[in-house]
PDB file of N, CA, C and O in Angstrom:
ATOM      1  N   UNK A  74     137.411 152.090  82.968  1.00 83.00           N
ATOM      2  CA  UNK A  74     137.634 151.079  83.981  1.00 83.00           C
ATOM      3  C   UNK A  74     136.522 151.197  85.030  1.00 83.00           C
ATOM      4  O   UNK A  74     136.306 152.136  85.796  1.00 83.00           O
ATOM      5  N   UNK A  75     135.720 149.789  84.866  1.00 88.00           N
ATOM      6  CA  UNK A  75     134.834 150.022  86.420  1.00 88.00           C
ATOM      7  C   UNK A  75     135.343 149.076  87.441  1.00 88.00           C
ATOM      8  O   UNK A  75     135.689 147.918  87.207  1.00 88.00           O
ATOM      9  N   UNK A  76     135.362 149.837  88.928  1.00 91.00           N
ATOM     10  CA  UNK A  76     135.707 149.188  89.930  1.00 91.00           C
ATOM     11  C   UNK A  76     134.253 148.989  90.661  1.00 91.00           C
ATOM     12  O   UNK A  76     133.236 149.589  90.313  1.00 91.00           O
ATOM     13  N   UNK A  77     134.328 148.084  91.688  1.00 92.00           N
ATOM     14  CA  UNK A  77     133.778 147.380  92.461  1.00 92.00           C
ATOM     15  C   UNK A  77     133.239 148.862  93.732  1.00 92.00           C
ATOM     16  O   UNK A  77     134.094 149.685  94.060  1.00 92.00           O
ATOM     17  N   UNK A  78     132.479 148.915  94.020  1.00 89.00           N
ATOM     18  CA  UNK A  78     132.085 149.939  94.868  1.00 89.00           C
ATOM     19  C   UNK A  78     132.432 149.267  96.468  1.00 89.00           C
ATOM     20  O   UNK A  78     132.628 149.890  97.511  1.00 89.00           O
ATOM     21  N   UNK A  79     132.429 148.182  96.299  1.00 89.00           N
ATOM     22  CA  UNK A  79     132.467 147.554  98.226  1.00 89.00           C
ATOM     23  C   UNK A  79     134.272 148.076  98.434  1.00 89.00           C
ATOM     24  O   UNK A  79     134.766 148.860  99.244  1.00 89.00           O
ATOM     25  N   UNK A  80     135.006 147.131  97.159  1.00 93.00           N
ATOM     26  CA  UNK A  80     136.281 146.573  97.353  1.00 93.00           C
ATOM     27  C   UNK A  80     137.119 147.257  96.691  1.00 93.00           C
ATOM     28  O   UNK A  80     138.328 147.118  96.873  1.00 93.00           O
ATOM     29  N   UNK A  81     136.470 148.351  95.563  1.00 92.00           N
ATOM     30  CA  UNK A  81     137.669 148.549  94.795  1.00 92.00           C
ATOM     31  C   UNK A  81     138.012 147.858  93.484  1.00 92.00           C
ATOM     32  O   UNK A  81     138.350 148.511  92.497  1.00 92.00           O
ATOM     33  N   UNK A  82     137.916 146.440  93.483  1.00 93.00           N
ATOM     34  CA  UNK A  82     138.493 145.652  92.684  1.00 93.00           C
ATOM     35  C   UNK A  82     137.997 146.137  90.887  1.00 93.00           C
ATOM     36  O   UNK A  82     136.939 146.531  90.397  1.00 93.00           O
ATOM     37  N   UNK A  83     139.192 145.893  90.397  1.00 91.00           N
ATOM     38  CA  UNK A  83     138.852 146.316  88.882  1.00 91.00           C
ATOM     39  C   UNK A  83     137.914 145.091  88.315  1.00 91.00           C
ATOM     40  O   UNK A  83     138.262 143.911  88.354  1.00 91.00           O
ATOM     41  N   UNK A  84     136.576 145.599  87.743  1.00 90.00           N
ATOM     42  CA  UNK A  84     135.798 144.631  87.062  1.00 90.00           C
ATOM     43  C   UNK A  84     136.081 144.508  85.444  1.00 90.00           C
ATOM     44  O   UNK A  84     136.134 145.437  84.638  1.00 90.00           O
ATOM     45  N   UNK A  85     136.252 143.080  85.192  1.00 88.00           N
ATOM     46  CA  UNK A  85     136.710 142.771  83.505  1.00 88.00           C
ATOM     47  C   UNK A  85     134.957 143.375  82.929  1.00 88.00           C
ATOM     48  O   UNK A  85     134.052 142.549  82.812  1.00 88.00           O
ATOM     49  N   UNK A  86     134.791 144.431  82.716  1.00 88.00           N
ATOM     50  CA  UNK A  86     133.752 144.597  81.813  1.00 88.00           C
ATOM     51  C   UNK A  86     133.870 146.021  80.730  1.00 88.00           C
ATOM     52  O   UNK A  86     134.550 147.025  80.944  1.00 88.00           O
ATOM     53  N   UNK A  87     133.311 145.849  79.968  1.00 89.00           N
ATOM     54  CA  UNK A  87     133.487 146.999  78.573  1.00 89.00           C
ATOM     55  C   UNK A  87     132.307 147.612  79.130  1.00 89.00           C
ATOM     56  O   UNK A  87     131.177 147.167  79.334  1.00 89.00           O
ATOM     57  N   UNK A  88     133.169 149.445  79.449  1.00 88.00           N
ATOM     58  CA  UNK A  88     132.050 150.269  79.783  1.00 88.00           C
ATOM     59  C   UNK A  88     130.952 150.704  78.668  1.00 88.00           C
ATOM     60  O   UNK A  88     129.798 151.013  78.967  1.00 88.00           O
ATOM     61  N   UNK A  89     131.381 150.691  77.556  1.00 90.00           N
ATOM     62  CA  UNK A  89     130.373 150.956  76.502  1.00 90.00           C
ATOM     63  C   UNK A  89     129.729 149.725  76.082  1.00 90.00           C
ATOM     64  O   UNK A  89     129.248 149.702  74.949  1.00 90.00           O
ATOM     65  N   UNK A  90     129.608 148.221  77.168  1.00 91.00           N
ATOM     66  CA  UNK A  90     128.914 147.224  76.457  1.00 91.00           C
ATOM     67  C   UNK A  90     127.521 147.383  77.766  1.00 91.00           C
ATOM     68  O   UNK A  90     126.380 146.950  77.604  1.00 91.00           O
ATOM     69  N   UNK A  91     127.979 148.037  78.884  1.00 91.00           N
ATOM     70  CA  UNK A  91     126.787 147.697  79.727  1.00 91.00           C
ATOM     71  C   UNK A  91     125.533 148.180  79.463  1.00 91.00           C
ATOM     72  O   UNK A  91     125.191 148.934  78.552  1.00 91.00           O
ATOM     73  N   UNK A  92     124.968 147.755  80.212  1.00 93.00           N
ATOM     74  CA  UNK A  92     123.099 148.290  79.777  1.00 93.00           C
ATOM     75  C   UNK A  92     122.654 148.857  81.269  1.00 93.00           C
ATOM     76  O   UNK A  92     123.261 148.446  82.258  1.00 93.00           O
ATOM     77  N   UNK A  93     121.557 149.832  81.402  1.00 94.00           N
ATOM     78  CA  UNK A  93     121.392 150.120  82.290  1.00 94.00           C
ATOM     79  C   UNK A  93     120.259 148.524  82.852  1.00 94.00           C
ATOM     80  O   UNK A  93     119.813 147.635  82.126  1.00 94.00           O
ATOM     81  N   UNK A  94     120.111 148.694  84.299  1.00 94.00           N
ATOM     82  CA  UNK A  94     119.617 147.740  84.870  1.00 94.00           C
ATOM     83  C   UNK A  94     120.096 146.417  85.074  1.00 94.00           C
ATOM     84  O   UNK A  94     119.483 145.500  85.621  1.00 94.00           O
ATOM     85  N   UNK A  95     121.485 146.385  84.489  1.00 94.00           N
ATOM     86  CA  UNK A  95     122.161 145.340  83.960  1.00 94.00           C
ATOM     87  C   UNK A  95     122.716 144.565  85.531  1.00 94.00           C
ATOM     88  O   UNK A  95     123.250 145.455  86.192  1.00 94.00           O
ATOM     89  N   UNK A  96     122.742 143.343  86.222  1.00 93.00           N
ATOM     90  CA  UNK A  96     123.302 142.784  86.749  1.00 93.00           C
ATOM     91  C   UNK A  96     125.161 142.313  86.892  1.00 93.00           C
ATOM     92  O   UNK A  96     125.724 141.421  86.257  1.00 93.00           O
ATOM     93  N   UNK A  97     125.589 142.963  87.611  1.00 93.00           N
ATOM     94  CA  UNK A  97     127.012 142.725  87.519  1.00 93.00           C
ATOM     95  C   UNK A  97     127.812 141.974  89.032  1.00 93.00           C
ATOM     96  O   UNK A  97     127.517 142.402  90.148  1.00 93.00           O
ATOM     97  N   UNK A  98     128.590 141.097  88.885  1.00 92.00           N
ATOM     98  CA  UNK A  98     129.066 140.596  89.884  1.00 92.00           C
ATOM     99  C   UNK A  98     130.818 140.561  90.155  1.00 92.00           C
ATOM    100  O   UNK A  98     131.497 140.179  89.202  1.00 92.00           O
ATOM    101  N   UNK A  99     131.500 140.939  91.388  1.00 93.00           N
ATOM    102  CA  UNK A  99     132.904 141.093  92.189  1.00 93.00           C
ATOM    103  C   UNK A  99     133.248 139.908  91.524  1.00 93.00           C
ATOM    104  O   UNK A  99     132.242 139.290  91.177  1.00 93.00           O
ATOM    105  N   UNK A 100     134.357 139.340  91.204  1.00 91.00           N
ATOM    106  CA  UNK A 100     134.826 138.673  91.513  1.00 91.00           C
ATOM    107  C   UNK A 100     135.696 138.408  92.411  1.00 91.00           C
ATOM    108  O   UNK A 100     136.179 137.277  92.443  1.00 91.00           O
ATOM    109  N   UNK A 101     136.140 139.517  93.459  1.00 91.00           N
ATOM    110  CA  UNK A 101     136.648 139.602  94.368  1.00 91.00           C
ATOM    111  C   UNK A 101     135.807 139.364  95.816  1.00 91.00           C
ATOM    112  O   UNK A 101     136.064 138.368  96.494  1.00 91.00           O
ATOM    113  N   UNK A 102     134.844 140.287  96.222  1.00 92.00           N
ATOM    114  CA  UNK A 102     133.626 140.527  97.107  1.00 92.00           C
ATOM    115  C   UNK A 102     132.959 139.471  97.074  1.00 92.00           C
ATOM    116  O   UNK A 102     132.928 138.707  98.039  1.00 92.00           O
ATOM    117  N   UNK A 103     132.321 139.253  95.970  1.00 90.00           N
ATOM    118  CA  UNK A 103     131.445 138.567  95.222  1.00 90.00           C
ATOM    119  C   UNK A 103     129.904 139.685  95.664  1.00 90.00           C
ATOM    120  O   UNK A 103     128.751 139.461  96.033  1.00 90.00           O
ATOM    121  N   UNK A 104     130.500 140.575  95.445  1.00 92.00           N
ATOM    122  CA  UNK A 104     129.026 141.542  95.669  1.00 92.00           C
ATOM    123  C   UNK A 104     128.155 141.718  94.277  1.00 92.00           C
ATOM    124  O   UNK A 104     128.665 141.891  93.170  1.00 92.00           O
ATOM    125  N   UNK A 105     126.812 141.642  94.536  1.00 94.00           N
ATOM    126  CA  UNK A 105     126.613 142.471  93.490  1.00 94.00           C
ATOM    127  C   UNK A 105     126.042 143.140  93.204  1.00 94.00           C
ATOM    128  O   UNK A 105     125.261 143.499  94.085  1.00 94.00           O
ATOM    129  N   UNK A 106     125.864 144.058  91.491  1.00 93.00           N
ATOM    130  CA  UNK A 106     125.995 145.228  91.654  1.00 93.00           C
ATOM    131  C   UNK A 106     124.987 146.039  90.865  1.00 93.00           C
ATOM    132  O   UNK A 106     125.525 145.539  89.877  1.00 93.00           O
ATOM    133  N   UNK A 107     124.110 146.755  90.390  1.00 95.00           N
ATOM    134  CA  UNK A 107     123.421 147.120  89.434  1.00 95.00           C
ATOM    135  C   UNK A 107     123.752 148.185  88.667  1.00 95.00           C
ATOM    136  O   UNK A 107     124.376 149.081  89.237  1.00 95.00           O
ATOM    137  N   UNK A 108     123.482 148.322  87.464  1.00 94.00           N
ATOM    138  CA  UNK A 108     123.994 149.589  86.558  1.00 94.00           C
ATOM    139  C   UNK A 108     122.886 150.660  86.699  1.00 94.00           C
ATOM    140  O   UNK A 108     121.916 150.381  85.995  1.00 94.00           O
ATOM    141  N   UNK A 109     122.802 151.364  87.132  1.00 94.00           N
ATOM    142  CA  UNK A 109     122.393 152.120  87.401  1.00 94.00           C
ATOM    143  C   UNK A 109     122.344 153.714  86.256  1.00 94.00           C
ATOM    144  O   UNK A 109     121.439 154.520  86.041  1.00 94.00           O
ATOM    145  N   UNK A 110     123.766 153.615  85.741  1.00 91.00           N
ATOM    146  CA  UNK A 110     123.512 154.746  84.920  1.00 91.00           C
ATOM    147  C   UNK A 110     125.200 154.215  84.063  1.00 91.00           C
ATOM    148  O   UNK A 110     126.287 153.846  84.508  1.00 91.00           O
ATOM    149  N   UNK A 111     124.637 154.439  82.656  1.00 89.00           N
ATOM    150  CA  UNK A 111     125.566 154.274  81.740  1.00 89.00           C
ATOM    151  C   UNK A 111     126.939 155.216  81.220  1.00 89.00           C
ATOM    152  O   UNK A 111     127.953 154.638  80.831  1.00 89.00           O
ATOM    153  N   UNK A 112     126.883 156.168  81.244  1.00 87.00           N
ATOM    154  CA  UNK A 112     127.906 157.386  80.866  1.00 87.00           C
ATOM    155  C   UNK A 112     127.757 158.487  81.771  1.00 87.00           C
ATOM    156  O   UNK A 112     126.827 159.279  81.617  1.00 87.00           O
ATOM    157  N   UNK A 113     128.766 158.636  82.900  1.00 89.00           N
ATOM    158  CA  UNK A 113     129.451 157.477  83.129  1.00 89.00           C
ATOM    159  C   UNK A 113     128.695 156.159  83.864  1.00 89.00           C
ATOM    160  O   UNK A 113     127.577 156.300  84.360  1.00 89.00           O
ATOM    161  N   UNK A 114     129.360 154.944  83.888  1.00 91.00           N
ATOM    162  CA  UNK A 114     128.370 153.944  84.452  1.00 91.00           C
ATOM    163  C   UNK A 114     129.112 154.004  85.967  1.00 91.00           C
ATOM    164  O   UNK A 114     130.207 153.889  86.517  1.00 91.00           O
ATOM    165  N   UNK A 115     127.665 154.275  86.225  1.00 90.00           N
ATOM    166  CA  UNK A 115     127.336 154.055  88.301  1.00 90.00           C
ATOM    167  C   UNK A 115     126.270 152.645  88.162  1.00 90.00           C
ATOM    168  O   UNK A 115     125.351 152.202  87.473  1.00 90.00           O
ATOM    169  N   UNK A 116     127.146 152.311  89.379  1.00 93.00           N
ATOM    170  CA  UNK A 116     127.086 151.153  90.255  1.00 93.00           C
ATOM    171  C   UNK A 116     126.375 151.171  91.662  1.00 93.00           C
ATOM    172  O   UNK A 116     126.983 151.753  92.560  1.00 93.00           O
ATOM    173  N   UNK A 117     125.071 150.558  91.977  1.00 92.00           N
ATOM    174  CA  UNK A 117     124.579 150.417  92.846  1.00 92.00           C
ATOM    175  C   UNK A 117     124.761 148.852  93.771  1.00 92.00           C
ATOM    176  O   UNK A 117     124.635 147.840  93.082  1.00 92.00           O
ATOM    177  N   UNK A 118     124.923 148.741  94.620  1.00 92.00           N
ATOM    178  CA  UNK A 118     125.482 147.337  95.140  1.00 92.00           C
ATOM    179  C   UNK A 118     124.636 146.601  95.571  1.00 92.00           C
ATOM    180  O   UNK A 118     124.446 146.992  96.722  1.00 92.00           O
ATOM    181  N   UNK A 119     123.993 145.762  95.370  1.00 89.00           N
ATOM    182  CA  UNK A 119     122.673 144.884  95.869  1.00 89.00           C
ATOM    183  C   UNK A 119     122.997 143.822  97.030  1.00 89.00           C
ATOM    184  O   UNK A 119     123.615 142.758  96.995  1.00 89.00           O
ATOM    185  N   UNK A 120     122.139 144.728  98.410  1.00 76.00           N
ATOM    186  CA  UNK A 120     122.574 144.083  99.436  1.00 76.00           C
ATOM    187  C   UNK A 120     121.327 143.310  99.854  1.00 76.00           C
ATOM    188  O   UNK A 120     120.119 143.521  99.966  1.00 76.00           O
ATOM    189  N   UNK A 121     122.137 142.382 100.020  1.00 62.00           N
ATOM    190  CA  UNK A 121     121.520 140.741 100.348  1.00 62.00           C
ATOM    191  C   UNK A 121     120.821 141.014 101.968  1.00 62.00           C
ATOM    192  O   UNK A 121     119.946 140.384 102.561  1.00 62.00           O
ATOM    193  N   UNK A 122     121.355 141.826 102.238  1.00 56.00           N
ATOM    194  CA  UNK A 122     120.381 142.219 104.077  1.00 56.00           C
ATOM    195  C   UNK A 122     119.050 142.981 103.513  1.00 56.00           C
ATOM    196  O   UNK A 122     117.905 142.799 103.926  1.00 56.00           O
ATOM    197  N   UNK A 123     119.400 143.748 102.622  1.00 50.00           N
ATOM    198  CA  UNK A 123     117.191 144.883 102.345  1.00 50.00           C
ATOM    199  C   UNK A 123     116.648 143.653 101.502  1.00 50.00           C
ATOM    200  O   UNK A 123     115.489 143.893 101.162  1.00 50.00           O
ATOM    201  N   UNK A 124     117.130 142.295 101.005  1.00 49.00           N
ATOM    202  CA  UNK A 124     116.528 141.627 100.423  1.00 49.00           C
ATOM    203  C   UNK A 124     115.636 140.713 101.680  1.00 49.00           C
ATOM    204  O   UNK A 124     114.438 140.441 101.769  1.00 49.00           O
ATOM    205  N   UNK A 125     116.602 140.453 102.413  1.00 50.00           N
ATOM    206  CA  UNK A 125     116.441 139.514 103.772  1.00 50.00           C
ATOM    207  C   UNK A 125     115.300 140.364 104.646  1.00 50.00           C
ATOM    208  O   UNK A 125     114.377 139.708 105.128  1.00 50.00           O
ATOM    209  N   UNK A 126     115.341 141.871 104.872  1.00 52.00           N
ATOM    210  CA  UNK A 126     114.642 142.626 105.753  1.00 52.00           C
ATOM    211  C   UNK A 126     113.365 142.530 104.821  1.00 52.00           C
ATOM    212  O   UNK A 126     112.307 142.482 105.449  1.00 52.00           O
ATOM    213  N   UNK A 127     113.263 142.493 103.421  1.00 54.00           N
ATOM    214  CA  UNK A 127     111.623 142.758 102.933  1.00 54.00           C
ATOM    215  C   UNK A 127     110.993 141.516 103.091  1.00 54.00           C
ATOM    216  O   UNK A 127     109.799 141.435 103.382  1.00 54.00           O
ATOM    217  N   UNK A 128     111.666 140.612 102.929  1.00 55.00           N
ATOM    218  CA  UNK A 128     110.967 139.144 102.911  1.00 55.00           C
ATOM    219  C   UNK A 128     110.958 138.718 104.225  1.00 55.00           C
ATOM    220  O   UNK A 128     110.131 137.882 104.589  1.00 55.00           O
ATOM    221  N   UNK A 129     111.763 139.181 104.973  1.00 59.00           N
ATOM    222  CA  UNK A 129     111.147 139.091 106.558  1.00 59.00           C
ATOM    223  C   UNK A 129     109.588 140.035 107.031  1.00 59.00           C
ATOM    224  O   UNK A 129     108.710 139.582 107.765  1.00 59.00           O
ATOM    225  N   UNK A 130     109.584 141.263 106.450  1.00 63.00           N
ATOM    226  CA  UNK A 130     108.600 141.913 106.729  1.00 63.00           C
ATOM    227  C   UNK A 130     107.466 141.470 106.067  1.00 63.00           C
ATOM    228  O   UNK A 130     106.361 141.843 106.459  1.00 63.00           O
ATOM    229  N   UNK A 131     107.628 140.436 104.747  1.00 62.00           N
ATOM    230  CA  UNK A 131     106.597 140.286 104.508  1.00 62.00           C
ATOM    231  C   UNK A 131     105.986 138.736 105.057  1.00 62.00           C
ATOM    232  O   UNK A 131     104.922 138.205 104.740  1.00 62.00           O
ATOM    233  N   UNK A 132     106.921 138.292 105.871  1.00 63.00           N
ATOM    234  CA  UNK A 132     106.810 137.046 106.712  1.00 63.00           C
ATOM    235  C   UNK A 132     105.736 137.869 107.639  1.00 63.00           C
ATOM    236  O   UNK A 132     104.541 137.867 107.345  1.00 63.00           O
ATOM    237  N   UNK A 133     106.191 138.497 108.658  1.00 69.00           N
ATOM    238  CA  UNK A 133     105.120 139.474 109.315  1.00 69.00           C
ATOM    239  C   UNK A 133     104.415 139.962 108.929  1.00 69.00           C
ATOM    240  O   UNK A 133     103.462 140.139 109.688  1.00 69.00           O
ATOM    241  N   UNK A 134     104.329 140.379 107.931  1.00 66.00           N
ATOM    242  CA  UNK A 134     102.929 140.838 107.503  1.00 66.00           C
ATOM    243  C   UNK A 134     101.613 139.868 107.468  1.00 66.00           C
ATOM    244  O   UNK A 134     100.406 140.073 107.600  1.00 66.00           O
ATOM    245  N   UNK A 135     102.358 138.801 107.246  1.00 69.00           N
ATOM    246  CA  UNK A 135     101.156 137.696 107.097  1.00 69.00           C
ATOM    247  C   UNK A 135     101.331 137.106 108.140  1.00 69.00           C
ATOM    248  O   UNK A 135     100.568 136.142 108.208  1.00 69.00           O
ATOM    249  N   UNK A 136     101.652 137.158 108.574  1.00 65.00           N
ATOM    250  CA  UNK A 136     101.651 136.537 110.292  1.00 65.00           C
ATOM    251  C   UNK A 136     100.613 137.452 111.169  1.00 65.00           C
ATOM    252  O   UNK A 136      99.886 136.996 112.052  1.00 65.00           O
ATOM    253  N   UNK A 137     100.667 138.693 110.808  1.00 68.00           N
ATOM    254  CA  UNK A 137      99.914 139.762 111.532  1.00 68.00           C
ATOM    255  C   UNK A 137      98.418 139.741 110.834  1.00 68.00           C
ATOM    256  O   UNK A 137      97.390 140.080 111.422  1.00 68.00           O
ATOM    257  N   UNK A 138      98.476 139.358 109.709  1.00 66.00           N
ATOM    258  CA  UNK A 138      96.977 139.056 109.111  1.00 66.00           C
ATOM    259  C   UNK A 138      96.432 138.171 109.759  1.00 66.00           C
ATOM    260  O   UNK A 138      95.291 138.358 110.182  1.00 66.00           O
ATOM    261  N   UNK A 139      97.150 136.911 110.015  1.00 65.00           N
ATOM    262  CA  UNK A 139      96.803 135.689 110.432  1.00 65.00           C
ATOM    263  C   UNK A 139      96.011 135.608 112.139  1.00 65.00           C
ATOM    264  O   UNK A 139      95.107 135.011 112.725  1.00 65.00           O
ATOM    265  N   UNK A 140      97.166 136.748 112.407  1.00 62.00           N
ATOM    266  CA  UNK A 140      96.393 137.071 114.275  1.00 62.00           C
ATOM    267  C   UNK A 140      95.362 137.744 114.201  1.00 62.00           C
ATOM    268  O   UNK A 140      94.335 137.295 114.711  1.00 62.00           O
ATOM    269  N   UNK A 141      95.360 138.885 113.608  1.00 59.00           N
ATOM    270  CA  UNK A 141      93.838 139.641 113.541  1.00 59.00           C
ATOM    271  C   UNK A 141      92.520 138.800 113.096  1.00 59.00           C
ATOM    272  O   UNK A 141      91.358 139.071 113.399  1.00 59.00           O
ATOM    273  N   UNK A 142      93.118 137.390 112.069  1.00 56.00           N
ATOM    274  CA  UNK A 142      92.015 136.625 111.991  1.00 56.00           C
ATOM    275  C   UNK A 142      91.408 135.960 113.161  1.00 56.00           C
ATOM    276  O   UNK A 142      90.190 135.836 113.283  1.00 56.00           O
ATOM    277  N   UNK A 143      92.297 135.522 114.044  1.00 53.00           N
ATOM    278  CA  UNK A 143      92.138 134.784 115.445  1.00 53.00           C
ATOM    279  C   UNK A 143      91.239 135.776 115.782  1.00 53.00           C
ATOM    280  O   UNK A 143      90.009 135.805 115.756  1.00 53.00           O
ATOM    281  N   UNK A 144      92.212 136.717 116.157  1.00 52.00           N
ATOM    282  CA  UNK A 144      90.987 137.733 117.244  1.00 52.00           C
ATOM    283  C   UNK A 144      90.149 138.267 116.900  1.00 52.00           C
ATOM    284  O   UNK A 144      89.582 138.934 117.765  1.00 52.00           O
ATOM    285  N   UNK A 145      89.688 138.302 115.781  1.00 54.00           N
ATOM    286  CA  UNK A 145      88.066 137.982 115.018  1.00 54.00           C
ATOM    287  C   UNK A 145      87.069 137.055 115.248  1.00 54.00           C
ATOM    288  O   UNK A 145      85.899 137.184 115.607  1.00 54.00           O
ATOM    289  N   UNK A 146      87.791 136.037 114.960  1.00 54.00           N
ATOM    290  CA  UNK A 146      87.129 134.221 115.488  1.00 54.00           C
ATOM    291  C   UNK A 146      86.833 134.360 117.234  1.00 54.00           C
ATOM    292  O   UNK A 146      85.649 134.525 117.531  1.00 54.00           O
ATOM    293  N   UNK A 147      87.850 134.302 118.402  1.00 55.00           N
ATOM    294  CA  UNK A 147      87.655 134.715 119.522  1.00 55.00           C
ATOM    295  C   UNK A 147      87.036 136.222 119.690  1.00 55.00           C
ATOM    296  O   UNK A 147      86.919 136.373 120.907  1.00 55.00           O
ATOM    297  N   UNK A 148      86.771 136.916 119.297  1.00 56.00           N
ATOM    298  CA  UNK A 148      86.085 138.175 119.851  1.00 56.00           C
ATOM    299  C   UNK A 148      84.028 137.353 119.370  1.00 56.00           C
ATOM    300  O   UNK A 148      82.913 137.555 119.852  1.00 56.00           O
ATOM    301  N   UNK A 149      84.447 136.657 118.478  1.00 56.00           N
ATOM    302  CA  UNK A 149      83.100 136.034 118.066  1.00 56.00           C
ATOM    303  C   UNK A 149      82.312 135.380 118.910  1.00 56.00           C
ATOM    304  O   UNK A 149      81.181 135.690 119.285  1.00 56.00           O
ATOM    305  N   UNK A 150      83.122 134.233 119.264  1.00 56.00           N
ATOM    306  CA  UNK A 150      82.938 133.097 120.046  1.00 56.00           C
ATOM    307  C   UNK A 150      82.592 133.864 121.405  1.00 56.00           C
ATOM    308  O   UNK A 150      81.573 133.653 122.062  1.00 56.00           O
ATOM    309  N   UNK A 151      83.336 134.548 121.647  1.00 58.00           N
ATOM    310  CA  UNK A 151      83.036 135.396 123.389  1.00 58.00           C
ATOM    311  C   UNK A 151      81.479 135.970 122.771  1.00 58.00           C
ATOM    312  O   UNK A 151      80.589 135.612 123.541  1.00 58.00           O
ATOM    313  N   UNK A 152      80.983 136.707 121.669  1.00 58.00           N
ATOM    314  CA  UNK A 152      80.034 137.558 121.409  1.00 58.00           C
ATOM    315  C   UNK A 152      78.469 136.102 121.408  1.00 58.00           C
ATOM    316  O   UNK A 152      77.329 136.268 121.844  1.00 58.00           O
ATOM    317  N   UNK A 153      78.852 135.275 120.987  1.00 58.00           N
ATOM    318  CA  UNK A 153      78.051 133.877 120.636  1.00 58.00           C
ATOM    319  C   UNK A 153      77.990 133.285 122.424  1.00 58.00           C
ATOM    320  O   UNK A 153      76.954 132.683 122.706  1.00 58.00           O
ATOM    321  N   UNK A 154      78.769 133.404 123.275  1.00 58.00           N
ATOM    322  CA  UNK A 154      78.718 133.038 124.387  1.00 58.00           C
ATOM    323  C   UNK A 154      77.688 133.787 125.659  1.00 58.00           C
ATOM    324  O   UNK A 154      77.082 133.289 126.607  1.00 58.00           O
ATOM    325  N   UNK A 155      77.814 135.062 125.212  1.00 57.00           N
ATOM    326  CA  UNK A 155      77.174 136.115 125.424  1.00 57.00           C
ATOM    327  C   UNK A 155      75.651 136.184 125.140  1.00 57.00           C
ATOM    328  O   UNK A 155      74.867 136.681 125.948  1.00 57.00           O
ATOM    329  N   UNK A 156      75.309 135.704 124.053  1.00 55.00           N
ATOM    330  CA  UNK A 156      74.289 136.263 123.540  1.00 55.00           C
ATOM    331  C   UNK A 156      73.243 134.577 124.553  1.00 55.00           C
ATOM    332  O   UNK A 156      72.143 134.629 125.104  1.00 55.00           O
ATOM    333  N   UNK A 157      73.980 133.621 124.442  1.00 54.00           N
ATOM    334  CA  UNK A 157      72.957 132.219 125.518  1.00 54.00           C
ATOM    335  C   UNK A 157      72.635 132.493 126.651  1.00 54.00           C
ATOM    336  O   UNK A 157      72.018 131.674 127.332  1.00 54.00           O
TER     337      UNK A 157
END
């Protein structure tokens, strides 16, 4: 019997059919979950916030590329102003 790691809830699945890496979903929670290891099978829970935090960081990341380009262009323009 595998249960749900958030809730508890008993999941309809055959422990000797899963695969590792395998995608599994609550029907209770609606969490979901990764197989992680087959005999016995562990359950890792895939949270939708470290998905939200990497793709935010990588929003910033390129946002922070994007400024260092500016202040490349302006450190220029001041250096080109300089030099007349």
């Amino acid at each position: 019997m595998i249960r749900c790691p958030d809730c508890a809830a008993e999941l309809d699945v055959d422990e000797d059919e899963v695969e590792e890496g395998e995608i599994l979903s609550c029907p209770e929670c609606e969490s979901e979950m990764e197989v992680t290891q087959t005999h016995p099978v562990h359950l890792n829970v895939i949270s939708e916030d470290d998905e939200e935090e990497e793709d935010e960081e990588a929003d910033e990341d390129i946002a922070e590329d994007a400024d260092d380009d500016d202040d490349d262009d302006e450190e220029d323009d001041e250096e080109e102003e300089d030099e007349e």
